[in-house]
XYZ file of C-alpha atoms in Angstrom:
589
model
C -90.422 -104.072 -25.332
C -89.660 -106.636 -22.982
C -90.613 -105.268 -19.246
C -88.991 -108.208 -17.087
C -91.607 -110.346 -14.653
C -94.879 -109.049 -13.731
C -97.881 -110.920 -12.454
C -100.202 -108.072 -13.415
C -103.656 -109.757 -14.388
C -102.308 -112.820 -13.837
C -100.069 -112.498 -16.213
C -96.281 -113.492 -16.057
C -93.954 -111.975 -18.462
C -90.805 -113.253 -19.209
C -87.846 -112.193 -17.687
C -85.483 -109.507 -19.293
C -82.242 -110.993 -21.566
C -79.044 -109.818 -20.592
C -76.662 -108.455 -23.521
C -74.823 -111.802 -23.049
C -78.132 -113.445 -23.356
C -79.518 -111.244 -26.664
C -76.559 -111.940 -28.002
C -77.301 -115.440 -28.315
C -80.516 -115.870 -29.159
C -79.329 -113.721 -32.058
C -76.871 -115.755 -32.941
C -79.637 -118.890 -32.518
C -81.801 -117.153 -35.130
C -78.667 -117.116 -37.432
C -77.786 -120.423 -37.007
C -81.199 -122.141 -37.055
C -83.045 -119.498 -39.710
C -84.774 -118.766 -36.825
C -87.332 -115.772 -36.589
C -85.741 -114.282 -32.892
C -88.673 -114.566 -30.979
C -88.864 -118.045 -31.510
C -84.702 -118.392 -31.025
C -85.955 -116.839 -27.554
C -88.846 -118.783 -26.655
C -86.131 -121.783 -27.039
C -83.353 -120.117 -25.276
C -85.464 -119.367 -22.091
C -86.145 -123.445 -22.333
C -82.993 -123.817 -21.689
C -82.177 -125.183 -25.480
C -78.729 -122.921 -25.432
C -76.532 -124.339 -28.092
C -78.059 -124.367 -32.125
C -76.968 -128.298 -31.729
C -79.181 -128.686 -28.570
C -81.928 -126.601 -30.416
C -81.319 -128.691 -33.497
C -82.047 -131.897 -31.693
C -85.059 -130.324 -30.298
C -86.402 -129.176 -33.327
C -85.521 -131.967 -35.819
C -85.841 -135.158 -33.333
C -84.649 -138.363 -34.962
C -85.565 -141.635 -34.367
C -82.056 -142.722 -34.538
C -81.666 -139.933 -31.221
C -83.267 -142.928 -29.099
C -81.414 -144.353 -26.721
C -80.643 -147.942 -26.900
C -83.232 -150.548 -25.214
C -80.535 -152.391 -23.121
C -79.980 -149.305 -21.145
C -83.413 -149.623 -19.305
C -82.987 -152.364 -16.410
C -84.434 -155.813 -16.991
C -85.374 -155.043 -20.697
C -82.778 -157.866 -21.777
C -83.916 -160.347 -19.423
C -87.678 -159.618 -20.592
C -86.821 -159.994 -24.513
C -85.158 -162.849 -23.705
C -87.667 -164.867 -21.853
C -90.520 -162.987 -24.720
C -88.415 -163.818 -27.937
C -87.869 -167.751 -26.083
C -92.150 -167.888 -25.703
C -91.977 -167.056 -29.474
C -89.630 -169.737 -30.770
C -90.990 -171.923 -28.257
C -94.493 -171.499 -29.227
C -96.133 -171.494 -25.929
C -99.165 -169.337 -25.277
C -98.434 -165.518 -24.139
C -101.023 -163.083 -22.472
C -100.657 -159.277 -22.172
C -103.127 -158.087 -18.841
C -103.221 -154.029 -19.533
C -105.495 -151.583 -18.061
C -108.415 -149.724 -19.688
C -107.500 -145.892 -20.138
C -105.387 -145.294 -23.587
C -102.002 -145.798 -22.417
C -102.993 -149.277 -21.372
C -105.516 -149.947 -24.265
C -102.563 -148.907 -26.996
C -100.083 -150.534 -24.824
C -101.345 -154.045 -24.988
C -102.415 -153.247 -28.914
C -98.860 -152.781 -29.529
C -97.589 -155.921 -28.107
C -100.271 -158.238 -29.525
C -100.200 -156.540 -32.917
C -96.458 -157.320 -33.147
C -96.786 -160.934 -31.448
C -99.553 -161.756 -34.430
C -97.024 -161.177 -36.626
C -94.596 -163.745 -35.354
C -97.781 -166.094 -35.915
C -99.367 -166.642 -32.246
C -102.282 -165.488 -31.175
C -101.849 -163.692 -27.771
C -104.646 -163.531 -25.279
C -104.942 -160.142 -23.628
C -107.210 -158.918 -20.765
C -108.538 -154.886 -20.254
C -109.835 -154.985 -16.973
C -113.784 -153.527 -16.794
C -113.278 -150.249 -14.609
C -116.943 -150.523 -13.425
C -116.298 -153.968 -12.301
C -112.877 -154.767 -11.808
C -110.155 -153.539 -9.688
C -107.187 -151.861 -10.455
C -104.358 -153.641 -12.011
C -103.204 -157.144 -11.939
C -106.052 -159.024 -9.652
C -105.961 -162.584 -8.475
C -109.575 -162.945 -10.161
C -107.347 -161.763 -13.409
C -104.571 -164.213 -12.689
C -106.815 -166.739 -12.101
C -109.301 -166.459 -15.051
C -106.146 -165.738 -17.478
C -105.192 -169.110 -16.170
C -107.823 -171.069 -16.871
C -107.342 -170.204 -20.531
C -103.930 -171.440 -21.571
C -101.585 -174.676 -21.117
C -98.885 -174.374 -18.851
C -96.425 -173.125 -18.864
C -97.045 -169.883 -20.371
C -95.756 -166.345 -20.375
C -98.091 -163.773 -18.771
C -96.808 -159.992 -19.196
C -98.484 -157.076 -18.025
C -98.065 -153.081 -19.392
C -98.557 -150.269 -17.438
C -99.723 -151.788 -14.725
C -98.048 -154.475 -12.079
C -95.870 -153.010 -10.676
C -97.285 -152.573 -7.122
C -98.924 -156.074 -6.774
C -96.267 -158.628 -5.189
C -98.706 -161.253 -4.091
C -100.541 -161.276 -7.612
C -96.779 -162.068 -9.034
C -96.337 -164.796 -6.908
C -99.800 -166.198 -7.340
C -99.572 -165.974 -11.029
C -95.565 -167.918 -10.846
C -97.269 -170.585 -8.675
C -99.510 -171.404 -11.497
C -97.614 -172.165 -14.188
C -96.953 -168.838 -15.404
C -93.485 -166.873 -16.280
C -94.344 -163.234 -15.503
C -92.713 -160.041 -16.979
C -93.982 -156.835 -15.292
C -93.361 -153.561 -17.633
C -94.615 -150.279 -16.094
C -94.128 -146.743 -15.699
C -96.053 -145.842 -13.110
C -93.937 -145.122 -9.317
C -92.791 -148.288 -7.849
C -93.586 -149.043 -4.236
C -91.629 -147.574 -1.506
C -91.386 -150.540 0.543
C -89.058 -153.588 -1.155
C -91.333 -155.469 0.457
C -93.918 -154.701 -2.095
C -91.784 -154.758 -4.962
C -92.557 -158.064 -7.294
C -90.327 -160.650 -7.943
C -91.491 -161.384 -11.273
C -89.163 -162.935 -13.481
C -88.145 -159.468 -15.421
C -89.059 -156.428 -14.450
C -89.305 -153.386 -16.474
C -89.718 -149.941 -15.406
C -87.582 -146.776 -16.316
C -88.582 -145.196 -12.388
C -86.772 -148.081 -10.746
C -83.779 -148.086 -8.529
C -80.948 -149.004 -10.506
C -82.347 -147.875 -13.736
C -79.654 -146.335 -16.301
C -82.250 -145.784 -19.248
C -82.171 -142.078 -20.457
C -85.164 -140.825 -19.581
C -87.621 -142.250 -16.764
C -91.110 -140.569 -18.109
C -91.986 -142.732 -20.184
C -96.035 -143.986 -20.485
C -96.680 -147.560 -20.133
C -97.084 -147.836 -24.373
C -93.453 -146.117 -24.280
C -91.828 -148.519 -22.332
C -93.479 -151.449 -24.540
C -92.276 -150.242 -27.575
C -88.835 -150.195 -26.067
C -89.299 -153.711 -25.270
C -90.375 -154.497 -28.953
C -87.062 -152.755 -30.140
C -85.010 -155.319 -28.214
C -87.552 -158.467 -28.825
C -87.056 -158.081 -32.747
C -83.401 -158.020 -32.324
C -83.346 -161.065 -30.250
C -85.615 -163.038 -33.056
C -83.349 -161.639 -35.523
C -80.316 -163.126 -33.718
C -82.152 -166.502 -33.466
C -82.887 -166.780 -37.679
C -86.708 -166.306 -36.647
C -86.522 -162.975 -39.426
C -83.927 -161.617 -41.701
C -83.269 -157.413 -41.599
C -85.074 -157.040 -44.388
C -88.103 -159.382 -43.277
C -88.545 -157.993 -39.658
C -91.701 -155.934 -39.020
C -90.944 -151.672 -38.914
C -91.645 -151.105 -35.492
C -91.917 -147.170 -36.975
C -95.199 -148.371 -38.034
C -96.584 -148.839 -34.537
C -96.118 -145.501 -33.199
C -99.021 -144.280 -33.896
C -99.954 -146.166 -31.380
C -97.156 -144.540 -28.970
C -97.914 -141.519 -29.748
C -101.824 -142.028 -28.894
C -100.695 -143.229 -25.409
C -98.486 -140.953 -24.617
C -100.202 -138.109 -24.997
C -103.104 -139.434 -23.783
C -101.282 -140.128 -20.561
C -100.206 -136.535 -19.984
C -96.865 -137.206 -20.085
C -94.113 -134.895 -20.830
C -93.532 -134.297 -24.557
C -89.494 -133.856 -24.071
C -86.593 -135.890 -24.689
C -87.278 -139.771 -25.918
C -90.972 -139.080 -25.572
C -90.697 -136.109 -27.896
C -89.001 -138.173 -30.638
C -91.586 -140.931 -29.962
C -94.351 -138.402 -30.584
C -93.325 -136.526 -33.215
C -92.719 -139.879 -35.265
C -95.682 -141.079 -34.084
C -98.180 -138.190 -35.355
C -96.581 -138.419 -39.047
C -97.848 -141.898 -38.904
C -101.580 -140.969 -37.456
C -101.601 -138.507 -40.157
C -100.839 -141.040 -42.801
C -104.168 -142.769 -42.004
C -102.327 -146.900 -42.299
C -104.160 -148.323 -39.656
C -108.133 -148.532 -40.441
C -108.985 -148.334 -36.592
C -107.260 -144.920 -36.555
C -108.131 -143.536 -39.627
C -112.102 -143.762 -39.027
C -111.520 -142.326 -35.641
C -110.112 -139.430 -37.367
C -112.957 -138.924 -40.055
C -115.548 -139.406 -37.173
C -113.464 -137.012 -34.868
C -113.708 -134.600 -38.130
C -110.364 -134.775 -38.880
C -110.682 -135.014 -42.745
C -107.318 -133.360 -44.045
C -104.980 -131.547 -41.672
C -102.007 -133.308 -40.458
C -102.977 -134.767 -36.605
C -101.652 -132.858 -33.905
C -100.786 -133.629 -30.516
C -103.882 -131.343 -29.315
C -106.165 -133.188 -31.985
C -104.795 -136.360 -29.911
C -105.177 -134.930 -26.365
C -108.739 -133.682 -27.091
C -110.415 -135.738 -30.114
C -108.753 -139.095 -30.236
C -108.168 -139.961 -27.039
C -111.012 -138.766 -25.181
C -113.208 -141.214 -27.890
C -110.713 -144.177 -27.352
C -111.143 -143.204 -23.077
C -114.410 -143.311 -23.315
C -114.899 -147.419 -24.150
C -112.470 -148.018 -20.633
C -114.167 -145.165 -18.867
C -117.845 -147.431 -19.582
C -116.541 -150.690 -18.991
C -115.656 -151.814 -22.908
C -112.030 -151.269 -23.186
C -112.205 -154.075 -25.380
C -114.441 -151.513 -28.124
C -111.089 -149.502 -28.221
C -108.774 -152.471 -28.607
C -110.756 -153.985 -31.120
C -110.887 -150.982 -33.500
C -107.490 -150.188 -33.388
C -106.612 -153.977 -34.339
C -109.142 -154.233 -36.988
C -107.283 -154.232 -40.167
C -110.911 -154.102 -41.959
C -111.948 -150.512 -43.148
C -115.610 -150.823 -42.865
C -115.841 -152.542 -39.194
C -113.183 -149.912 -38.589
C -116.181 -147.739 -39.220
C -118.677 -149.342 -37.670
C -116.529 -149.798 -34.168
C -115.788 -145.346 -34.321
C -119.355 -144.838 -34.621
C -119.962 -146.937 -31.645
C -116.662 -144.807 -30.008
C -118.410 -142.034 -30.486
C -121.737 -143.011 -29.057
C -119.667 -144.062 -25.993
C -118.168 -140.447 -25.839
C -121.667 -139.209 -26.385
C -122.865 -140.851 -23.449
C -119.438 -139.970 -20.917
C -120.225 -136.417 -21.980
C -123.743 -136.525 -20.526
C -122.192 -138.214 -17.548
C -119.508 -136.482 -17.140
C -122.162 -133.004 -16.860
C -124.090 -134.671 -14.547
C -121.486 -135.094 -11.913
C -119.529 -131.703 -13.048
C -122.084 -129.725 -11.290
C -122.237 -131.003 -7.692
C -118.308 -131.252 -8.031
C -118.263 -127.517 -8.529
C -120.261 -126.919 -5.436
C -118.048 -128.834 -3.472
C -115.079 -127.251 -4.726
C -116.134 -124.088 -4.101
C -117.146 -124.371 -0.787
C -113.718 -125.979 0.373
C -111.969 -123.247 -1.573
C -113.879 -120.669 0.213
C -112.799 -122.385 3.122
C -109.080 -121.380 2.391
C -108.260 -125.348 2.020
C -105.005 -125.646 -0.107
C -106.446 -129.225 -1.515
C -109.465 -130.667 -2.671
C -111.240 -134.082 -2.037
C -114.914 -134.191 -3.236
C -116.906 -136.886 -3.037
C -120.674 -138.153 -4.344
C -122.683 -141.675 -3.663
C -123.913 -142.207 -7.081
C -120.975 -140.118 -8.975
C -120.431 -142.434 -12.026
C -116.956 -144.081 -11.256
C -115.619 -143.831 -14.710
C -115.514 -140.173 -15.092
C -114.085 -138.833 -11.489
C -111.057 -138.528 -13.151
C -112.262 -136.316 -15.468
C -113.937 -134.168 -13.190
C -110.623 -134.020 -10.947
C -108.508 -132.545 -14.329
C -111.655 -129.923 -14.409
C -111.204 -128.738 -10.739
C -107.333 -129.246 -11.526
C -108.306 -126.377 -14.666
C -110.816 -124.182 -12.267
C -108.854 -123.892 -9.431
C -105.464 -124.889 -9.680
C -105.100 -127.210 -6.506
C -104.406 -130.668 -6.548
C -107.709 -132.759 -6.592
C -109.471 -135.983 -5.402
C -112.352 -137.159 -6.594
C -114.435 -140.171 -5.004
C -117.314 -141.890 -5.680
C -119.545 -143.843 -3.227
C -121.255 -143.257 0.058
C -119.040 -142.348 2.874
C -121.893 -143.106 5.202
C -122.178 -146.820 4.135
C -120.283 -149.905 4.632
C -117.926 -150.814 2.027
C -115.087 -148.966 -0.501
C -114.994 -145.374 -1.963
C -112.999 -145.595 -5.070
C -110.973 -142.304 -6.046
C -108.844 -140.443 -8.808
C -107.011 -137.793 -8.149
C -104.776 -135.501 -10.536
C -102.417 -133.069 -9.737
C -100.693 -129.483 -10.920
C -97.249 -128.862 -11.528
C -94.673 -128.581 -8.584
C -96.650 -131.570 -6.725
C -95.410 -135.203 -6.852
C -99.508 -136.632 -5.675
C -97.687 -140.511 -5.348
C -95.619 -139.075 -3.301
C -98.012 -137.238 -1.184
C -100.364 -140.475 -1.224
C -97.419 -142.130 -0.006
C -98.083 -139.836 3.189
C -101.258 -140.638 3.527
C -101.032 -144.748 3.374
C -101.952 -145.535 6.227
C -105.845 -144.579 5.781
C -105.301 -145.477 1.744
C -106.085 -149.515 0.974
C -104.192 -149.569 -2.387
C -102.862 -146.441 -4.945
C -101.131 -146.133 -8.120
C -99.831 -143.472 -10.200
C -96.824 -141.126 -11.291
C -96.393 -137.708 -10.365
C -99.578 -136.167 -11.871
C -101.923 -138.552 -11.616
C -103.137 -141.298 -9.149
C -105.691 -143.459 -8.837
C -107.004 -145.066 -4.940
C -109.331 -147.041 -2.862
C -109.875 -145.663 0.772
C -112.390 -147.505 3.623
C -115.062 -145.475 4.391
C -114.337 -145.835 7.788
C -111.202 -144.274 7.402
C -112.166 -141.037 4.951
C -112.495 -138.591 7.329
C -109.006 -139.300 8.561
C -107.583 -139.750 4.977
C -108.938 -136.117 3.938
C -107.285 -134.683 7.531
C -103.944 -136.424 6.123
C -104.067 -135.644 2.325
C -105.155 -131.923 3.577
C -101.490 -131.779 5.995
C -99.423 -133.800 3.278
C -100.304 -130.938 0.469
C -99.019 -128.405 2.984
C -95.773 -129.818 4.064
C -94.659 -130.827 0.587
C -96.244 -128.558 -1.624
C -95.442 -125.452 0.483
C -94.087 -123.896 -2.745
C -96.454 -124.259 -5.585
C -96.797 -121.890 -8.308
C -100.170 -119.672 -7.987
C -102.411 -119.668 -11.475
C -101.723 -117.702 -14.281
C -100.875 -117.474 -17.569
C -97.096 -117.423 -18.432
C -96.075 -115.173 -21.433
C -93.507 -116.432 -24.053
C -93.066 -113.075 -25.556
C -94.145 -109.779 -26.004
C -94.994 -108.631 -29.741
C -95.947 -105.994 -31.652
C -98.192 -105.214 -34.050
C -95.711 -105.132 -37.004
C -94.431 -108.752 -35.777
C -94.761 -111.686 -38.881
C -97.375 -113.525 -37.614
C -97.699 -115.795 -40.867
C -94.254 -116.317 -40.348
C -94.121 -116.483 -36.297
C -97.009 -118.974 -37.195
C -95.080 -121.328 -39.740
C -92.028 -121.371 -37.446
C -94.095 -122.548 -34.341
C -94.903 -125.753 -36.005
C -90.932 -126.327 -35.270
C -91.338 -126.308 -31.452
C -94.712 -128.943 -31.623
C -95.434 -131.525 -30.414
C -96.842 -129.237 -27.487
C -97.889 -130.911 -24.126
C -97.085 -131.169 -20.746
C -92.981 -130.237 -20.381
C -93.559 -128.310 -23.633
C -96.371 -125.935 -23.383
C -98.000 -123.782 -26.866
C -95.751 -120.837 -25.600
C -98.349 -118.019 -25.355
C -97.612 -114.304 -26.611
C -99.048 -110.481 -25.483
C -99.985 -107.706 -27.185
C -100.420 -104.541 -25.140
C -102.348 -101.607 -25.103
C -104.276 -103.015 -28.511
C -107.563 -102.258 -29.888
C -109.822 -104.934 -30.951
C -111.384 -105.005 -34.165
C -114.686 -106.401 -35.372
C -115.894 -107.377 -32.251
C -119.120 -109.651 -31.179
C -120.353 -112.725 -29.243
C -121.203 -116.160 -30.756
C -123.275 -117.797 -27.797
C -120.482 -117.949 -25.055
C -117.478 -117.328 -27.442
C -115.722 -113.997 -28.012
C -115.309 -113.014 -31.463
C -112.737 -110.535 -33.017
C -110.113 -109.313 -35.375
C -106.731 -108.157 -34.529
C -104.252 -105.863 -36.888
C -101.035 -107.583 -37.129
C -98.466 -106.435 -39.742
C -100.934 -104.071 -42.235
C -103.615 -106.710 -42.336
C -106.486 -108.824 -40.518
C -106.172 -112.213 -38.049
C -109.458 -113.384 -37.104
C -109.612 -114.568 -33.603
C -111.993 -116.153 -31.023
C -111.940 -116.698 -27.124
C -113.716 -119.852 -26.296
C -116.416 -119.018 -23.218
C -115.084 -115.289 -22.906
C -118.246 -113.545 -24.422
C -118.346 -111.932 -21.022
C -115.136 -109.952 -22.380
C -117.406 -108.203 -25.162
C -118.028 -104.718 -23.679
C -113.957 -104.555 -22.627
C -112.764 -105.691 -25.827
C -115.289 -103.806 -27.770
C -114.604 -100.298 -26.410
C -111.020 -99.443 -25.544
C -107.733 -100.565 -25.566
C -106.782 -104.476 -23.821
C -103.651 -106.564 -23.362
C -104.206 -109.955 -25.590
C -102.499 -112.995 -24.359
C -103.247 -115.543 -27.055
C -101.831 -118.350 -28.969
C -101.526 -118.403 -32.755
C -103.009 -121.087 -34.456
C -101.901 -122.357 -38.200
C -104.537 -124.351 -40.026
C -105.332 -125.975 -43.763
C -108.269 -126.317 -45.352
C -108.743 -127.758 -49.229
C -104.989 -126.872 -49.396
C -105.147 -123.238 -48.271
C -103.235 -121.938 -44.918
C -104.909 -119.708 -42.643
C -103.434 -118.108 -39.584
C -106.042 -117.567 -36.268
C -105.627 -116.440 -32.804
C -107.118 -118.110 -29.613
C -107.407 -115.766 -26.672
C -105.812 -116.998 -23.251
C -106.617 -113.708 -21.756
C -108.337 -110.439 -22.256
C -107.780 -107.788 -19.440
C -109.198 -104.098 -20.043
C -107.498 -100.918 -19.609
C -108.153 -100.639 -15.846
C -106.099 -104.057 -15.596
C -102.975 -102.492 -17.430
C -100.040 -102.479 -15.488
């Protein structure tokens, strides 16, 4: 039974229904052929209605919103779809995590097909700054005959003087980007279009968008413009469904949330992954292991995108790029092999740093400090913001990570990530005056500071937390629903492959059982092994680095919080549960 909210454990359980409110989610299940608990799960989400649940459950791509609504999209197909008739020379600058690698993949895959040959740039993180550069501008145009189109995705939208530069040579510039634009107008560009869903003025639908989102959008509109000029027929154009794989890669990958357009976006865009069309993709997946379930958006999030991360995150974006353009099976195999000797190697960096981070952390949380801003000479600069999404998972307090010595002349470069309730642009935004450029959205951000001026900057970021984060959410584990032990799971289990993709805005809901004794219980290195009795029979399950759980679990009653997990394999269905918390009967509330 449902016992209203309780933070016992750490644990937060959902709050009782009203008869009003029961009454609907009843009728929800009816309508939908809905177990309840699931008609629930999507009532507290605020999906009232069985036509707003419908949406959410069966997103079309006909749902999307039309292209024109997002400000300066027109103008930007225009002056895209007249470099295309025109036959002058484009180039797409990007930026070298996923969202910018599959980004600028998009846009040169579909300009091949109109018959150029685009020249893009990935900027080397190791070397290169952030963004559109005037080194960038100016080696970009050294390569083409003016005049030429230059567009960047998700980045550009902070860099004013880099516009200007890049219009003074010869260039027409269209910025798309998702990322916050600049406070100031001041630093707003003037580039010839502009496309962002977060600027003023902006009617498009839905503002979160990642940088590959926002491309695709422009793609929508750029077909239809060639279309209207006789440059294809309907029945000739290129199915833009095709390239959302490549949406749904940076989305995800981006942390952005998996609601509204994005969800439709997603959702589309996994049925394609899973249909293995593009080479580049489908050896990823057979190196990643992923041999014959469909992809998820958690396979994404933590095998496919971490592998395509790690070419920008040690200077090669271009290694990413490259294999998801091949259309060549066997250098699509070659270039996933050489993805996954990259990861290799930004695991064994990544550990290397991890520990000295954790130190650090630990001390300043000690400390009672509400924030956290670490910082190491030598720390390798391509997996800080890694690390910060670590401390982000330990501690739950938004995080900065630099790299560089603060005792030496020069720059400390930082990345910073944030938890939910916590704008960090807008708290950088606070802090500018010790900051010598940022970038980012609400949950992530990426900075250079002087090291002059990092004591100051850490006094600032420490007092800007406080005064607008005053409210944030303590750590825990939220509960979906309560069960019992005569609840469906095989069914509960089918049904929750309704409410995927899950991500950020759209969490794996998580569900308790109380009071419930473990079966068949033991320790596989670090991991938690067991069995629980659901309905009459068996569901093995496992708690990843909880074998310090074992003597709890293995002698008296607990209360499970765990998500249920549906997998295939060789055509046959199995049904598992992942622990997201054990607590032992002295922790029973």
């Amino acid at each position: 039974m449902e016992t209203g909210v309780s933070r016992a454990g750490g644990l937060t359980l959902p709050p009782p229904l009203s008869a009003t409110e029961a009454t609907c989610c009843k009728q929800l299940a009816a309508d939908l052929q809905l177990p309840l608990v699931i008609a629930k799960i999507l009532f507290r989400r605020g999906l009232v209605s069985a036509e707003a649940a419908r949406r959410f459950l069966q997103p079309q791509l006909a749902d999307l919103p039309a292209p024109s609504a997002m400000k300066g999209l027109d103008k930007a197909a225009d002056l895209l779809a007249e470099a295309v008739v025109r036959r002058r020379q484009i180039v797409i600058h990007g930026d070298y995590d996923v969202d910018g690698i599959t980004a600028t993949v998009l846009l040169a895959d579909f300009l091949r097909k109109t018959g150029l040959e685009p020249i893009y740039h990935l900027p080397n993180r190791l070397t290169d700054e952030y963004g559109l550069t005037m080194k960038s501008v100016a080696a970009l145009a050294a390569l083409v005959l003016m005049p030429a189109l230059l567009i960047t995705v998700d980045c550009g939208i902070s860099t004013p003087k880099e516009v200007r530069y890049a219009q003074s040579l010869g260039f027409t510039v269209i910025i798309t980007d998702h990322h916050e634009p600049p406070a100031a107008a001041a630093d707003f560009p003037l580039a010839d279009a502009v496309v962002n869903p977060r600027q003023a003025g902006c009617a498009f639908a839905d503002g979160e968008l990642a940088g590959v989102g926002v491309a695709f959008f422009l793609l929508v509109a750029l077909r239809r413009k060639l279309v209207e000029k006789g440059w294809w027929t309907q029945d000739k154009m290129p199915n833009l469904r095709d390239s959302l794989d490549l949406a749904a890669l940076g989305t995800i990958a981006d942390v952005m949330p998996l609601t509204g357009v994005n969800r439709v976006l997603v959702r589309a865009g996994l049925e394609v992954i899973s249909g293995r069309g593009r080479p580049g993709i489908a050896a990823l997946c057979e190196r990643a292991g992923l041999r014959e379930d469909s992809v998820s958006a958690e396979n994404v999030a933590y095998q496919l995108g971490p592998r395509i991360n790690a070419a920008g995150r040690l200077g090669n974006p271009q290694l990413a790029a490259d294999l998801l353009l091949t259309q060549d099976m066997g250098a699509a195999a070659v270039l996933a092999e050489e993805l996954e000797a990259a990861n290799i190697l930004r695991r064994e960096l990544e550990a290397e740093v991890l520990e000295a981070a954790l130190q650090q952390a630990e001390q300043q949380v000690a400390a009672g400090q509400g924030s956290l801003v670490l910082q190491g000479p030598d720390w390798h600069p391509g997996v800080i913001g890694i690390i910060a999404s670590r401390m982000i998972d330990r501690f739950h307090l938004p995080s900065l990570v630099f790299t560089g010595d603060s005792g030496q002349e020069g720059m400390l470069k930082g990345s910073g990530r944030s938890v939910p309730g916590l704008n960090l642009h807008q708290v950088l935004e606070q802090c500018r005056a010790w900051i010598v450029h940022f970038g980012g959205h609400a949950m992530a951000a990426g900075l250079t500071v002087r090291n002059e001026d990092f004591a100051q900057f850490r006094t600032a970021f420490a007092e800007a937390v406080r005064a607008l984060g005053g409210g944030l959410p303590k750590a825990g584990i939220s509960i979906d629903a309560v069960l019992d032990e005569q609840t469906d799971f095989r069914e509960l289990a089918s049904s929750l492959r309704l409410l995927e993709p899950f991500g950020q805005g759209n969490p794996e809901p998580v569900f308790l059982l109380r009071n419930i004794r473990l079966r068949e219980v033991n320790t596989l290195r670090e991991h938690l092994r067991f069995a629980v009795p659901l309905n009459g029979g068996m569901v093995k399950g496992i708690g990843f680095f909880m074998a310090a759980h074992f003597e709890a679990a293995a002698e008296g009653a607990v209360d499970l919080a765990f998500r249920l997990k549906e997998s295939s394999y060789r055509g046959v269905s199995r049904v598992e549960v992942h622990a997201a918390a054990i607590l032992s009967g002295k922790n029973l509330s």
